[in-house]
Coordinates of N, CA, C and O in Angstrom, one line a residue:
X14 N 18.1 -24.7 29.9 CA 18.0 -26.1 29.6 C 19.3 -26.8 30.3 O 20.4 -26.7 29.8
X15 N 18.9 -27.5 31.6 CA 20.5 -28.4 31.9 C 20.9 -27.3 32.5 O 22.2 -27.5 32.5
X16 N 20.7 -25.8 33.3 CA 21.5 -25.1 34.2 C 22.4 -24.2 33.1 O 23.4 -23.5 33.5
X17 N 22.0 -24.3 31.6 CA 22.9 -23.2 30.5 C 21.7 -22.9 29.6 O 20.5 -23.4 29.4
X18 N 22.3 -21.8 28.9 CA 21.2 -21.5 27.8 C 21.6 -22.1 26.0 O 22.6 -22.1 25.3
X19 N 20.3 -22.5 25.8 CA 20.1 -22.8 24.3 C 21.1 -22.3 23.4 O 20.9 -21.1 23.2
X20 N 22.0 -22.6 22.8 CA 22.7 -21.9 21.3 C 21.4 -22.2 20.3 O 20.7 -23.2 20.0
X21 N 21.5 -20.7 20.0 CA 20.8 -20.9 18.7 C 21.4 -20.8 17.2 O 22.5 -20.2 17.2
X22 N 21.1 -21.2 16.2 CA 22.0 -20.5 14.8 C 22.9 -19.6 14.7 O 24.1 -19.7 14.3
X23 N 21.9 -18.4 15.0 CA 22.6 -17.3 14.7 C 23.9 -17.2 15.9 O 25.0 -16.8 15.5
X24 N 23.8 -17.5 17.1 CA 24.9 -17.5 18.1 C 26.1 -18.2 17.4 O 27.2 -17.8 17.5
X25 N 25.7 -19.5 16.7 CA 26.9 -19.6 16.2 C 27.7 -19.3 15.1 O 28.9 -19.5 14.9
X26 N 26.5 -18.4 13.9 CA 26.8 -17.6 13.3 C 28.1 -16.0 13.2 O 29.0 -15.8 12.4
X27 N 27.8 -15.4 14.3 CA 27.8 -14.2 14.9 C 28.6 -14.5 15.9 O 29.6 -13.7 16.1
X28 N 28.3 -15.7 16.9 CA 28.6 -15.7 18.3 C 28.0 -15.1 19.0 O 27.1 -14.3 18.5
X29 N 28.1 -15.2 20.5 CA 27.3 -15.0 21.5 C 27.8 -13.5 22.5 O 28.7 -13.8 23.2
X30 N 27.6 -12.8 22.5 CA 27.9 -11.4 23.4 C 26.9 -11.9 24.6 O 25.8 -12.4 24.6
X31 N 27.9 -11.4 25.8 CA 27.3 -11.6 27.1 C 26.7 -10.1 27.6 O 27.1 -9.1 27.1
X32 N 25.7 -10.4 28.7 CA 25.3 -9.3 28.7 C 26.1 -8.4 29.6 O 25.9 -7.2 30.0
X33 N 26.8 -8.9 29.7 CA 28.0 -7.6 30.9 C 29.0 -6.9 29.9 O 29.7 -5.9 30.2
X34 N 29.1 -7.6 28.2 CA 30.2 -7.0 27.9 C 29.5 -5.5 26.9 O 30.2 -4.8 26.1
X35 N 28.4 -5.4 27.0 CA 27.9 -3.9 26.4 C 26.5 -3.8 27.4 O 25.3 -4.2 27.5
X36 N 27.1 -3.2 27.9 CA 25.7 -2.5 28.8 C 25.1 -1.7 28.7 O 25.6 -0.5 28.7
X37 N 23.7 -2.0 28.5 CA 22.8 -0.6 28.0 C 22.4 -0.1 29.4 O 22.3 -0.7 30.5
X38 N 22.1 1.3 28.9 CA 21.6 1.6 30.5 C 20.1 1.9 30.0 O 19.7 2.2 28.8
X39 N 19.5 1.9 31.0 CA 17.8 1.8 30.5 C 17.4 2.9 30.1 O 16.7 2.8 29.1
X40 N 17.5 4.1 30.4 CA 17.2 5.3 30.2 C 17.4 5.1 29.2 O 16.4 5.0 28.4
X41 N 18.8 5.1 28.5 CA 18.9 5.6 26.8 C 18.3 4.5 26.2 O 17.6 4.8 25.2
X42 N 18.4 3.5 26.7 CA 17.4 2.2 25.7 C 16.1 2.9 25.4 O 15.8 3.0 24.2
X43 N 15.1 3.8 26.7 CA 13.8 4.1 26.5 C 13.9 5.0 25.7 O 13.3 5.0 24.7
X44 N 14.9 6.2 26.1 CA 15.2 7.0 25.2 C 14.7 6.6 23.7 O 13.6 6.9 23.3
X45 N 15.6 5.8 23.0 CA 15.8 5.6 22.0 C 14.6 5.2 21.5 O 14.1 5.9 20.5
X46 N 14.1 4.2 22.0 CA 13.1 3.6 21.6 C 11.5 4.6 21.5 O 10.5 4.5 20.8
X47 N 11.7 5.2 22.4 CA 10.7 6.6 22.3 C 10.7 7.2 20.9 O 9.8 7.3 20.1
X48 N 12.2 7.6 20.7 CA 12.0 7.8 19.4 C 12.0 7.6 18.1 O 11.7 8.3 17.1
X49 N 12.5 6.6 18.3 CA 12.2 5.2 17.0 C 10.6 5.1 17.2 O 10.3 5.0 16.0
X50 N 9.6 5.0 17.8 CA 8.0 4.6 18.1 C 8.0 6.3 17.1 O 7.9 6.5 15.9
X51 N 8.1 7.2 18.0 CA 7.8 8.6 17.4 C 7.7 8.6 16.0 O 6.6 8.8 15.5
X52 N 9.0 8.2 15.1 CA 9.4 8.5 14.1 C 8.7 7.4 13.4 O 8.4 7.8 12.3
X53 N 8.1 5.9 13.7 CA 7.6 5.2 12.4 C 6.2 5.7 12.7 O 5.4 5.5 11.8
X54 N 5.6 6.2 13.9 CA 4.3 6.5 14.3 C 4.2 7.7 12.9 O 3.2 7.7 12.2
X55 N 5.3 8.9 12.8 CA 5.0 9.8 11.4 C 4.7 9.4 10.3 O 3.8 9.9 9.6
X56 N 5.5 8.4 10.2 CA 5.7 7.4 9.0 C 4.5 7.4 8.2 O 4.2 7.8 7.1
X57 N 3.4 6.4 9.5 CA 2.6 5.6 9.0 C 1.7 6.1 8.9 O 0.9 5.7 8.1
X58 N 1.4 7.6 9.9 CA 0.5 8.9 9.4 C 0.6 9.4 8.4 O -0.4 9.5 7.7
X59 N 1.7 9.9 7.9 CA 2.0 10.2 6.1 C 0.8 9.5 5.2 O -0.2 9.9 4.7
X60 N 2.0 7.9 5.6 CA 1.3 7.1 4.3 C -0.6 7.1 4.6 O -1.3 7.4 3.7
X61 N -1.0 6.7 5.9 CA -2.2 6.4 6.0 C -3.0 7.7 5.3 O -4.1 7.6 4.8
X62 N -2.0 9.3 5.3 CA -2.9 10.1 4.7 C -3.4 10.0 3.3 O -4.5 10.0 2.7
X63 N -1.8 9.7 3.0 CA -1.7 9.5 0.9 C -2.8 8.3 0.7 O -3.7 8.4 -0.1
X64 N -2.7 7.3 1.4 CA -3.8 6.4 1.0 C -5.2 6.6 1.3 O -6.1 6.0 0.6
X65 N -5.4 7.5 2.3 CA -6.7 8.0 2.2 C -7.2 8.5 1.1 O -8.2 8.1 0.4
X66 N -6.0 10.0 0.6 CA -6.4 10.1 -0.8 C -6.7 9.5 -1.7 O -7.7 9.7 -2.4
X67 N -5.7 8.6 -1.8 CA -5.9 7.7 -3.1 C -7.3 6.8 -3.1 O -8.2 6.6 -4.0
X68 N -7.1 6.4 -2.0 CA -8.7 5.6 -2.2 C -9.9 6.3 -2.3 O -10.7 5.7 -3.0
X69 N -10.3 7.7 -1.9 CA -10.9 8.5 -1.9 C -11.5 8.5 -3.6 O -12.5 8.1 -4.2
X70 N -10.0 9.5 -4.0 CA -10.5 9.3 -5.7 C -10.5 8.5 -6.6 O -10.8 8.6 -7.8
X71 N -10.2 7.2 -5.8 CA -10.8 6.1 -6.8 C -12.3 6.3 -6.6 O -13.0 6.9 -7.4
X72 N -12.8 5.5 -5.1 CA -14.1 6.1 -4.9 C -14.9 7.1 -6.0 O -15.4 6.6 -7.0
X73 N -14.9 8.1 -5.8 CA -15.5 9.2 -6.5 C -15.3 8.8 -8.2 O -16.3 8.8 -8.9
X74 N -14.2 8.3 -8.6 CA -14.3 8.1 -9.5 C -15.1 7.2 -10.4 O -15.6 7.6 -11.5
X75 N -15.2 5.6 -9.8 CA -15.8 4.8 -9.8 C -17.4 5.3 -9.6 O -18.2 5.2 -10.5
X76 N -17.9 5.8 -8.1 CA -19.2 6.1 -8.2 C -19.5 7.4 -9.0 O -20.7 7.7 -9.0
X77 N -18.8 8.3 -9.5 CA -19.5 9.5 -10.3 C -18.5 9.6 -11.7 O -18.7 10.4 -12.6
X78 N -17.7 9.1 -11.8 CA -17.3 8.8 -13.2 C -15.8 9.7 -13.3 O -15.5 10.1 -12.2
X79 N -15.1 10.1 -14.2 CA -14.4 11.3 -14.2 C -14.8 12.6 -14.4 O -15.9 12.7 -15.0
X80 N -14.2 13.6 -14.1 CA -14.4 14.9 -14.5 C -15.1 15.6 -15.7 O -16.0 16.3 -15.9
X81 N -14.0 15.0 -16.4 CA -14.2 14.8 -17.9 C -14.7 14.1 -18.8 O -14.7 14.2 -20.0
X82 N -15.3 13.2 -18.1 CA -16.4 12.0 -18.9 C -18.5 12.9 -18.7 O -19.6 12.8 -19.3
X83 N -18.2 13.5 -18.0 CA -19.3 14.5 -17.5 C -19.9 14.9 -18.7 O -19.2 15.7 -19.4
X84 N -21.2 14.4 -19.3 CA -22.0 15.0 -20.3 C -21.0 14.1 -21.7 O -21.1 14.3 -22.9
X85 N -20.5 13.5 -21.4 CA -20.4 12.5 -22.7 C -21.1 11.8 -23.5 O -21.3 12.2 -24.6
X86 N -21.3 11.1 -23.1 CA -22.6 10.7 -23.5 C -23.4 11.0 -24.3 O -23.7 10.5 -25.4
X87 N -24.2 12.3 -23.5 CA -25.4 13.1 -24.1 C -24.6 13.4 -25.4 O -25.2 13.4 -26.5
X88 N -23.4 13.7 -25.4 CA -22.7 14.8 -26.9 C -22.6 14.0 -27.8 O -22.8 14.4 -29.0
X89 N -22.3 12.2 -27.3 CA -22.2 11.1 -28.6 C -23.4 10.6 -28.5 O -23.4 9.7 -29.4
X90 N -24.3 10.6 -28.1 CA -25.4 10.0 -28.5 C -26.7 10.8 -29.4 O -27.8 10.8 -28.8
X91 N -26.6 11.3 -30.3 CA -27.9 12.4 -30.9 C -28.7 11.2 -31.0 O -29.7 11.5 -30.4
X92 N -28.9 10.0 -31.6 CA -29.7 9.5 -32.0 C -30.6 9.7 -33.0 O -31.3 10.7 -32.8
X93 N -31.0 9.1 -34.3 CA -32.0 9.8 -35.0 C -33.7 9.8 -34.1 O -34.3 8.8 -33.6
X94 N -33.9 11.3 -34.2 CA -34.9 11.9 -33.8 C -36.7 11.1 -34.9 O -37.8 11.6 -34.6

């Protein structure tokens, strides 16, 4: 904007670091970032497993009842005959 760049908030929060005064070099940047992806990519396989389960045995639950609810019914209901 005008041949300079925008201040934003936080620049004047924090201030502004130029890009010559911490130089990343790309390799380790990709590095890094390789394995930050790696590591939330486990993450979200974990959870996506646990939640498989859990939804699972809600499922089952909901369509075939509990374990233990199995033949209830029949045991409280004799009805006079």
């Amino acid at each position: 904007m005008f041949g300079r760049e925008a201040r934003l908030p936080a620049d004047v929060i924090h201030g502004r670091s130029s890009p010559s005064s911490n130089p990343i070099q790309v390799n380790q940047y990709a590095l890094d970032l390789r394995l930050h992806l790696e590591s939330a990519y486990q993450q979200v396989q974990e959870r996506m497993g646990l939640q498989h389960q859990r939804q699972k045995a809600l499922y089952d639950r909901a369509a075939h009842g509990r374990p233990d609810d199995m033949g209830l019914s029949s045991k409280t209901y004799c009805g006079s005959f």
